[in-house]
XYZ file of C-alpha atoms in Angstrom:
587
model
C 165.753 33.240 60.713
C 166.943 35.244 57.733
C 164.861 33.127 55.352
C 161.741 33.582 57.491
C 162.234 37.374 57.565
C 162.873 37.440 53.856
C 159.709 35.405 53.212
C 157.709 37.738 55.444
C 158.974 40.794 53.567
C 158.136 39.239 50.213
C 154.627 38.360 51.390
C 154.188 41.901 52.690
C 155.281 43.363 49.349
C 152.951 41.014 47.496
C 150.002 42.094 49.631
C 150.875 45.749 49.085
C 151.031 45.245 45.316
C 147.638 43.514 45.461
C 146.152 46.421 47.410
C 147.608 48.942 44.964
C 146.185 47.038 41.984
C 142.745 46.810 43.617
C 142.824 50.525 44.442
C 143.761 51.414 40.860
C 140.956 49.245 39.476
C 138.436 50.838 41.840
C 139.617 54.340 40.891
C 139.319 53.537 37.178
C 135.766 52.293 37.713
C 134.844 55.360 39.792
C 136.215 57.728 37.146
C 134.437 55.783 34.404
C 131.117 55.883 36.252
C 131.465 59.620 36.951
C 132.248 60.252 33.286
C 129.195 58.268 32.211
C 126.954 60.171 34.606
C 128.375 63.516 33.462
C 127.886 62.609 29.815
C 124.297 61.543 30.509
C 123.408 64.693 32.424
C 125.060 67.298 30.215
C 123.044 67.954 27.065
C 125.016 68.826 23.960
C 122.257 67.749 21.610
C 118.757 69.205 21.327
C 115.536 67.497 20.312
C 114.714 67.954 16.625
C 111.067 68.847 16.138
C 109.207 66.555 13.720
C 107.573 67.764 10.530
C 103.926 67.618 11.582
C 102.724 68.689 8.150
C 103.401 65.110 7.025
C 101.216 63.537 9.712
C 98.053 61.819 8.479
C 97.069 59.412 11.261
C 93.506 60.046 12.483
C 93.134 56.681 14.232
C 95.162 56.729 17.448
C 98.428 56.033 19.250
C 100.102 53.622 21.634
C 101.289 54.620 25.114
C 104.091 52.921 27.075
C 105.014 53.821 30.631
C 108.033 52.329 32.416
C 108.463 52.241 36.199
C 112.189 52.824 36.156
C 115.565 52.074 34.582
C 118.563 50.402 36.212
C 122.091 50.038 34.880
C 121.959 46.229 34.739
C 118.275 45.631 35.582
C 116.363 44.422 38.636
C 113.038 42.594 39.097
C 111.407 46.033 39.441
C 113.409 48.126 36.940
C 114.396 47.407 33.359
C 118.068 47.498 32.356
C 119.386 50.377 30.257
C 120.494 47.847 27.635
C 117.015 46.360 27.323
C 115.212 49.712 27.203
C 117.542 50.764 24.402
C 116.792 47.527 22.526
C 113.072 48.085 22.887
C 113.217 51.702 21.760
C 115.492 50.720 18.877
C 112.998 48.051 17.765
C 110.144 50.572 17.839
C 112.203 53.219 16.051
C 113.237 50.785 13.318
C 109.559 50.068 12.619
C 108.740 53.733 12.173
C 107.348 54.709 15.560
C 107.679 58.401 16.354
C 107.064 59.879 19.781
C 104.351 62.457 20.352
C 104.102 65.195 22.962
C 101.444 65.962 25.545
C 100.181 68.791 23.348
C 99.929 66.443 20.369
C 97.528 64.252 22.371
C 95.442 67.236 23.425
C 95.287 68.508 19.834
C 94.369 65.043 18.526
C 91.295 64.769 20.750
C 90.335 68.434 21.154
C 91.062 69.748 17.653
C 91.131 66.651 15.454
C 94.753 67.186 14.452
C 96.612 64.249 12.902
C 99.375 62.145 14.453
C 102.319 60.347 12.808
C 101.450 57.040 11.138
C 102.931 55.127 14.068
C 102.535 57.336 17.116
C 104.047 56.550 20.518
C 103.537 58.367 23.820
C 106.484 57.387 26.015
C 106.708 57.987 29.766
C 108.656 57.000 32.875
C 106.924 56.861 36.248
C 107.985 57.137 39.905
C 110.466 60.012 39.499
C 113.708 58.087 40.017
C 116.891 59.794 38.887
C 118.282 56.615 37.314
C 115.410 56.713 34.815
C 116.563 60.061 33.484
C 120.266 59.162 33.564
C 120.062 55.795 31.831
C 117.330 56.449 29.258
C 118.436 59.924 28.167
C 121.144 58.653 25.762
C 118.522 56.498 24.021
C 116.149 59.451 23.644
C 118.937 61.421 21.983
C 119.914 58.502 19.770
C 116.400 58.014 18.365
C 115.227 61.640 18.724
C 112.486 60.496 21.084
C 110.505 62.624 23.505
C 109.302 61.242 26.862
C 107.330 62.390 29.890
C 108.973 62.088 33.306
C 106.476 61.576 36.158
C 107.182 62.193 39.842
C 105.580 62.185 43.290
C 105.265 65.675 44.743
C 106.209 64.666 48.295
C 109.592 63.348 47.072
C 110.672 66.869 46.195
C 113.087 68.233 48.766
C 112.769 65.235 51.101
C 116.470 64.390 50.914
C 116.004 61.039 49.174
C 118.802 60.916 46.605
C 117.036 58.263 44.528
C 114.513 60.802 43.231
C 115.044 63.649 40.808
C 114.660 67.101 42.329
C 112.946 70.219 40.857
C 116.135 71.976 39.745
C 117.233 68.863 37.872
C 113.794 68.411 36.293
C 113.710 71.972 34.999
C 117.203 71.581 33.593
C 116.247 68.278 31.994
C 113.338 69.680 29.956
C 115.477 72.380 28.337
C 116.874 69.978 25.748
C 113.387 69.156 24.459
C 113.636 65.399 25.022
C 111.619 65.526 28.256
C 108.280 66.794 29.490
C 106.989 66.540 33.054
C 104.024 64.708 34.512
C 102.935 63.414 37.922
C 101.813 60.266 39.729
C 100.259 62.428 42.454
C 101.308 63.638 45.852
C 102.305 60.363 47.527
C 102.657 56.585 47.288
C 100.771 55.520 50.409
C 98.796 52.372 51.221
C 95.607 52.238 53.299
C 93.461 49.437 54.772
C 96.499 47.190 54.846
C 96.465 43.616 56.197
C 99.106 40.895 56.264
C 98.646 37.291 55.172
C 97.531 36.274 58.667
C 94.726 38.803 58.772
C 96.505 41.317 61.008
C 95.490 44.950 60.491
C 98.363 47.320 59.628
C 96.438 50.410 58.553
C 97.963 53.386 56.717
C 101.601 53.213 55.678
C 103.837 55.059 53.230
C 105.585 52.751 50.786
C 108.958 53.117 52.510
C 107.401 52.371 55.913
C 106.099 48.939 54.952
C 108.098 46.192 56.600
C 107.858 42.484 55.816
C 106.483 43.210 52.363
C 106.421 39.524 51.535
C 103.604 39.101 54.076
C 101.400 42.001 52.921
C 98.289 40.499 51.375
C 95.533 43.137 51.239
C 95.797 46.890 50.724
C 94.602 49.828 48.669
C 96.048 53.131 47.506
C 95.502 56.376 49.372
C 92.959 57.871 46.956
C 91.096 54.670 46.100
C 88.866 54.001 49.139
C 87.522 55.197 52.453
C 90.008 54.671 55.266
C 88.722 51.667 57.209
C 89.333 49.883 60.522
C 90.343 46.278 61.191
C 86.760 45.168 60.420
C 86.792 47.010 57.073
C 84.274 49.515 58.420
C 84.903 53.124 57.253
C 86.274 55.387 59.985
C 85.512 58.540 57.968
C 82.225 59.803 56.577
C 81.661 61.109 53.052
C 82.602 64.698 53.901
C 85.782 63.615 55.648
C 86.751 61.383 52.730
C 86.142 64.156 50.196
C 88.128 66.627 52.312
C 91.044 64.166 52.578
C 91.150 63.531 48.832
C 90.800 67.217 47.984
C 93.618 68.054 50.412
C 95.908 65.502 48.738
C 95.436 67.159 45.348
C 95.950 70.579 46.935
C 99.216 69.467 48.536
C 100.382 68.183 45.160
C 99.474 71.418 43.361
C 101.124 73.560 46.040
C 104.409 71.641 45.815
C 104.619 71.730 42.009
C 103.637 75.407 41.875
C 106.300 76.308 44.429
C 109.070 74.030 43.143
C 108.486 74.060 39.381
C 106.352 77.133 38.819
C 103.559 75.075 37.232
C 101.487 71.918 37.691
C 102.204 69.217 35.057
C 99.439 68.537 32.541
C 99.707 64.729 32.606
C 98.532 62.597 35.535
C 98.759 58.839 36.074
C 96.844 57.962 39.223
C 97.816 55.167 41.579
C 96.390 52.674 41.064
C 95.277 52.136 37.499
C 91.948 50.702 36.349
C 90.117 51.703 39.534
C 88.244 54.926 38.761
C 85.036 55.068 36.714
C 83.768 51.611 37.630
C 86.331 49.894 39.836
C 85.807 51.766 43.121
C 82.996 53.197 45.225
C 81.169 55.834 43.173
C 81.699 58.472 45.874
C 85.467 57.855 45.722
C 85.372 58.061 41.932
C 83.417 61.321 41.995
C 85.782 62.918 44.519
C 88.824 62.109 42.367
C 87.108 62.954 39.095
C 86.276 66.471 40.298
C 89.894 67.166 41.227
C 91.343 65.568 38.089
C 89.164 67.597 35.725
C 90.023 70.796 37.595
C 93.766 70.129 37.553
C 94.874 68.161 34.494
C 94.355 68.093 30.743
C 95.469 64.463 30.317
C 94.866 61.519 32.628
C 96.090 57.982 31.974
C 93.691 56.147 34.272
C 93.908 52.726 32.627
C 96.699 50.176 32.267
C 96.906 46.952 30.316
C 96.136 48.036 26.761
C 98.632 50.094 24.787
C 96.259 51.508 22.194
C 94.223 54.708 22.453
C 91.792 55.156 19.572
C 90.090 58.237 18.164
C 87.098 57.669 20.449
C 89.277 57.832 23.567
C 88.764 60.220 26.471
C 91.488 62.657 27.549
C 90.871 61.915 31.221
C 90.552 58.144 30.835
C 93.418 57.120 28.549
C 95.230 53.792 28.675
C 98.861 52.690 28.617
C 100.941 49.551 29.042
C 103.561 49.345 31.773
C 106.188 46.935 30.341
C 107.510 44.705 33.103
C 111.287 44.608 33.657
C 111.316 40.900 32.800
C 109.834 41.497 29.344
C 112.283 40.880 26.548
C 111.961 42.997 23.406
C 109.800 40.471 21.557
C 107.446 40.326 24.528
C 106.793 44.043 24.177
C 106.367 43.753 20.404
C 103.997 40.806 20.823
C 101.911 42.846 23.268
C 101.743 45.829 20.890
C 100.782 43.508 18.041
C 97.993 42.081 20.203
C 96.661 45.511 21.207
C 96.893 47.209 17.805
C 96.281 44.232 15.481
C 99.201 45.549 13.404
C 101.926 43.173 12.243
C 105.213 43.703 14.081
C 108.740 42.838 12.970
C 110.271 40.761 15.746
C 113.904 40.670 16.861
C 115.873 37.581 15.797
C 119.342 38.175 17.234
C 122.182 35.831 16.205
C 121.161 34.628 12.746
C 123.734 31.815 12.682
C 122.395 30.267 15.883
C 118.817 30.867 14.764
C 119.388 28.704 11.678
C 119.714 25.663 13.955
C 116.034 25.937 14.923
C 112.639 26.137 13.228
C 109.949 28.342 14.699
C 106.600 26.560 15.083
C 104.700 29.221 16.991
C 105.608 32.393 18.842
C 108.942 34.122 18.221
C 112.499 33.522 19.416
C 115.515 35.734 19.999
C 119.002 34.190 19.986
C 121.560 35.918 22.220
C 124.897 34.123 22.561
C 124.169 31.048 24.710
C 120.581 32.138 25.419
C 117.337 31.449 23.552
C 114.328 33.527 24.569
C 111.108 31.993 23.308
C 108.137 34.376 23.489
C 104.678 32.855 23.342
C 101.723 34.200 21.386
C 98.933 35.574 23.603
C 97.282 32.752 25.597
C 99.047 30.084 23.499
C 102.285 28.111 23.606
C 105.351 29.261 21.723
C 107.331 26.355 20.323
C 110.741 25.804 18.666
C 112.073 22.705 16.953
C 115.731 21.704 16.663
C 116.498 21.022 13.014
C 117.915 17.633 11.994
C 116.868 16.014 15.282
C 113.982 13.852 14.009
C 115.895 10.589 14.366
C 117.318 11.150 17.866
C 116.845 8.062 20.040
C 118.935 7.686 23.207
C 120.077 11.126 24.261
C 121.224 13.252 27.163
C 120.058 16.861 27.149
C 121.347 19.649 29.381
C 119.865 23.140 29.670
C 119.384 25.955 32.157
C 115.839 27.288 32.389
C 115.842 30.916 33.529
C 112.378 32.308 32.807
C 110.014 33.620 35.468
C 108.816 31.079 38.005
C 105.182 31.893 37.275
C 104.938 30.403 33.811
C 105.506 27.217 31.865
C 108.808 26.256 30.202
C 108.942 22.923 28.400
C 111.555 20.637 26.882
C 110.203 18.263 24.224
C 111.929 14.929 23.593
C 111.211 12.327 20.908
C 108.943 14.952 19.386
C 107.114 14.239 16.105
C 105.359 17.419 15.029
C 103.233 15.782 12.320
C 101.990 12.986 14.565
C 101.851 15.304 17.598
C 103.649 12.784 19.804
C 106.278 13.539 22.426
C 107.752 13.147 25.870
C 107.765 16.472 27.704
C 109.554 17.787 30.797
C 107.840 20.919 32.115
C 108.969 23.512 34.665
C 105.855 25.301 35.911
C 105.510 27.437 39.065
C 108.582 25.789 40.630
C 107.294 22.283 39.932
C 108.678 19.742 37.450
C 106.137 17.691 35.509
C 106.913 14.819 33.126
C 104.289 14.073 30.478
C 103.933 11.935 27.369
C 101.615 11.897 24.391
C 101.594 8.720 22.305
C 99.920 8.569 18.905
C 96.150 8.915 19.057
C 96.082 9.413 22.817
C 95.817 12.392 25.142
C 98.603 13.832 27.274
C 99.411 11.560 30.233
C 101.297 12.656 33.349
C 104.177 10.376 34.353
C 105.431 12.179 37.436
C 105.654 15.473 39.344
C 108.236 16.956 41.697
C 108.038 20.145 43.791
C 111.415 21.891 43.773
C 113.056 23.525 46.779
C 111.566 26.813 47.938
C 112.651 30.030 46.275
C 113.920 32.911 48.358
C 112.282 36.142 47.205
C 114.053 39.427 47.854
C 111.753 41.681 49.872
C 112.876 44.722 47.880
C 111.837 43.029 44.652
C 108.252 42.370 45.697
C 105.858 44.170 43.368
C 102.488 45.197 44.762
C 99.828 44.605 42.126
C 96.749 43.485 44.079
C 95.322 46.773 45.344
C 91.538 46.579 45.537
C 88.481 46.910 47.744
C 87.953 43.661 49.654
C 85.758 42.177 52.348
C 86.488 41.562 56.012
C 86.131 37.830 55.341
C 88.900 38.020 52.750
C 91.300 39.737 55.156
C 90.594 37.149 57.834
C 91.249 34.318 55.369
C 94.800 35.600 55.306
C 97.407 33.525 53.516
C 97.757 33.167 49.782
C 96.467 30.154 47.936
C 99.205 27.747 46.756
C 98.658 28.922 43.182
C 99.696 32.476 44.096
C 102.683 31.430 46.176
C 105.193 33.243 43.969
C 105.429 36.835 42.819
C 104.945 37.090 39.056
C 108.339 38.849 38.736
C 110.271 36.131 40.637
C 113.083 34.384 38.793
C 115.046 31.216 39.536
C 117.513 29.475 37.218
C 117.290 25.678 37.206
C 119.996 23.517 35.610
C 118.469 20.396 34.047
C 120.013 17.146 32.873
C 117.577 14.778 31.189
C 118.370 11.293 29.894
C 116.064 9.303 27.624
C 117.352 5.798 26.956
C 115.194 2.991 25.607
C 111.805 3.406 27.224
C 113.170 5.061 30.382
C 113.516 8.723 31.361
C 115.653 10.115 34.181
C 116.070 13.740 35.180
C 117.931 15.838 37.703
C 118.154 19.548 38.381
C 120.850 21.452 40.235
C 122.479 18.091 40.963
C 119.429 16.579 42.683
C 117.724 13.561 41.128
C 114.056 14.139 40.417
C 113.114 11.013 38.503
C 114.928 7.764 37.852
C 113.873 5.369 35.098
C 110.349 6.650 34.525
C 108.765 4.300 32.013
C 107.563 5.934 28.799
C 105.282 4.501 26.131
C 107.025 1.901 23.969
C 105.790 3.604 20.780
C 107.849 6.727 21.543
C 111.158 5.356 20.287
C 112.655 8.365 18.546
C 111.973 11.979 17.636
C 113.161 15.544 17.698
C 114.003 18.139 20.329
C 111.686 21.054 21.007
C 111.275 23.974 23.377
C 107.999 25.400 24.654
C 106.863 28.519 26.534
C 103.412 29.573 27.736
C 101.897 31.786 30.419
C 100.282 30.659 33.677
C 96.768 31.726 34.639
C 98.073 33.206 37.918
C 99.404 36.138 35.880
C 96.048 37.787 35.251
C 97.603 40.884 33.668
C 99.668 39.237 30.958
C 99.021 36.174 28.782
C 102.385 36.389 26.982
C 105.396 34.564 28.441
C 109.154 34.484 27.820
C 110.733 31.067 28.193
C 114.482 31.458 28.713
C 116.801 28.568 27.783
C 120.569 28.806 28.330
C 123.481 26.515 27.440
C 121.516 23.834 25.600
C 123.596 20.737 24.845
C 122.254 17.549 23.273
C 124.378 14.376 23.280
C 123.753 10.944 21.860
C 124.318 7.935 24.112
C 126.183 5.278 22.139
C 125.823 1.517 22.639
C 129.200 1.401 24.392
C 128.157 4.179 26.790
C 130.144 6.927 25.084
C 128.498 10.323 24.509
C 128.683 12.361 21.333
C 127.653 16.036 21.069
C 124.855 16.413 18.535
C 123.982 20.052 19.158
C 125.322 22.820 21.401
C 124.305 26.396 22.096
C 127.002 27.161 24.679
C 129.766 29.773 24.587
C 133.282 28.844 23.526
C 136.355 29.493 25.672
C 137.002 33.088 24.603
C 133.321 34.001 24.894
C 133.191 32.517 28.398
C 136.181 34.543 29.488
C 134.654 37.702 28.023
C 131.361 37.017 29.770
C 133.109 36.433 33.091
C 135.095 39.681 32.801
C 131.957 41.611 31.849
C 130.078 40.196 34.839
C 132.962 41.114 37.161
C 133.051 44.657 35.781
C 129.287 45.032 36.194
C 129.451 43.795 39.782
C 132.297 46.181 40.569
C 130.501 49.115 38.942
C 127.290 48.337 40.820
C 129.306 48.288 44.046
C 130.775 51.706 43.268
C 127.340 53.167 42.477
C 125.803 51.722 45.641
C 128.762 52.760 47.822
C 129.388 56.273 46.553
């Protein structure tokens, strides 16, 4: 009896100690997070004005506009670490940020810009954008425009910055204000079964994964379930004019002024993409209200022949790595960029054939050239014969990531395992012959988080399209969807076997007898489903290549994994990030 009581007391004390330790850890994290937020919000440093007398650029500038920043990143918002890397890469290449007035003066007065001019902005008005990017602006002495929706002001939604905070934010000189309009509202909405949903605010849309057709509030007549307008021209013009009036009234009351910069939702629609009456109604209000309008998206460069009310910008996706952004700028400006390499020691193990690669610990990010395949080759692998290769492929589902085996670059021969749109394809190319498919396998379905779904198909459509309903198989996945797949591939003799996530895909596929040996390669290229972006980041983690000896033993030939101490550090960092995210979400 005494022993049982004693054991119970000891267990009780142990549990209490565990609770105390957990409480202390949580308190430390809370204090740390509060300190970080305080440091980000309190400005001790002011923006240093640039010496404009040295500016000589009469050609143009690039414009980048981010949707939002998150501490660790989400499919819809870039991480604070990655935005800092991207801004650092631009800063190191001489890019200087320009103000709204600099743009006006460039087009209206012919004033010069810095040699490499960047207009930087952050859309949607979320407070995490200001908190997490502000330290980077101070670090690089960058100026940015913060855009908001007028109807988010004073609505009690803590995710969005409020007028008092905005006015305080601009005092340091690092920020200017702009607007995305009065509201983010969808009209003429249908699901993928052809059911009419009508008009909905963004936060009222349920079952987002089933929304197939829609348009933005200012981009069309409001229509019924047969796509017939339920308002006449006068009613449409009155509705659009009222929306601009509501926006102006809110900003005038809350800020004391209406911002000069406007980025309409959605881009690329006005002046050719929508009904001319809709375009005219918006154009009248835009010209009467704003000095600068970024109407276009998809090209970063604005030249000297640009139009102040029809400027263009690029909205970097959260899944873009730094080299992806640099590759896009290089494409749009035709100016040579200096790409990020990362770990030079690990990079020396590989030779770049096309595209660019960044080496980050156990990760290789291979960025393709526009509309082409990026390719890497493992040095000293030309004589590999019977091998086992393991790797985790973590790039976006919509895209093409390839592993090359028995690869001879000069002869252009290989065996290739491809992961494309959640399907595994095995191909071979013997000497003097075309690529031949050996097998395909559709992987298990991917669960897509409803909150991560990105709407990017707003347009004017026909009643027949809405009734057709469901997506085609090619567009089954959102372009921002990710899924890590762990591969193990064995090539032995003239046979290939492969499994992923522990499930066998192929067993003893016969390959051409001429493909007896060769090197290891990686490939990355975009998929035509992504109509907005022909650059792709293939992501390869924990690559290990082993030889298979005659006696069945395996010998490591190449490894890009983390060692013991690095693994422990990575695990602790992940645990801390998870705990911090929990604190932010909870408190």
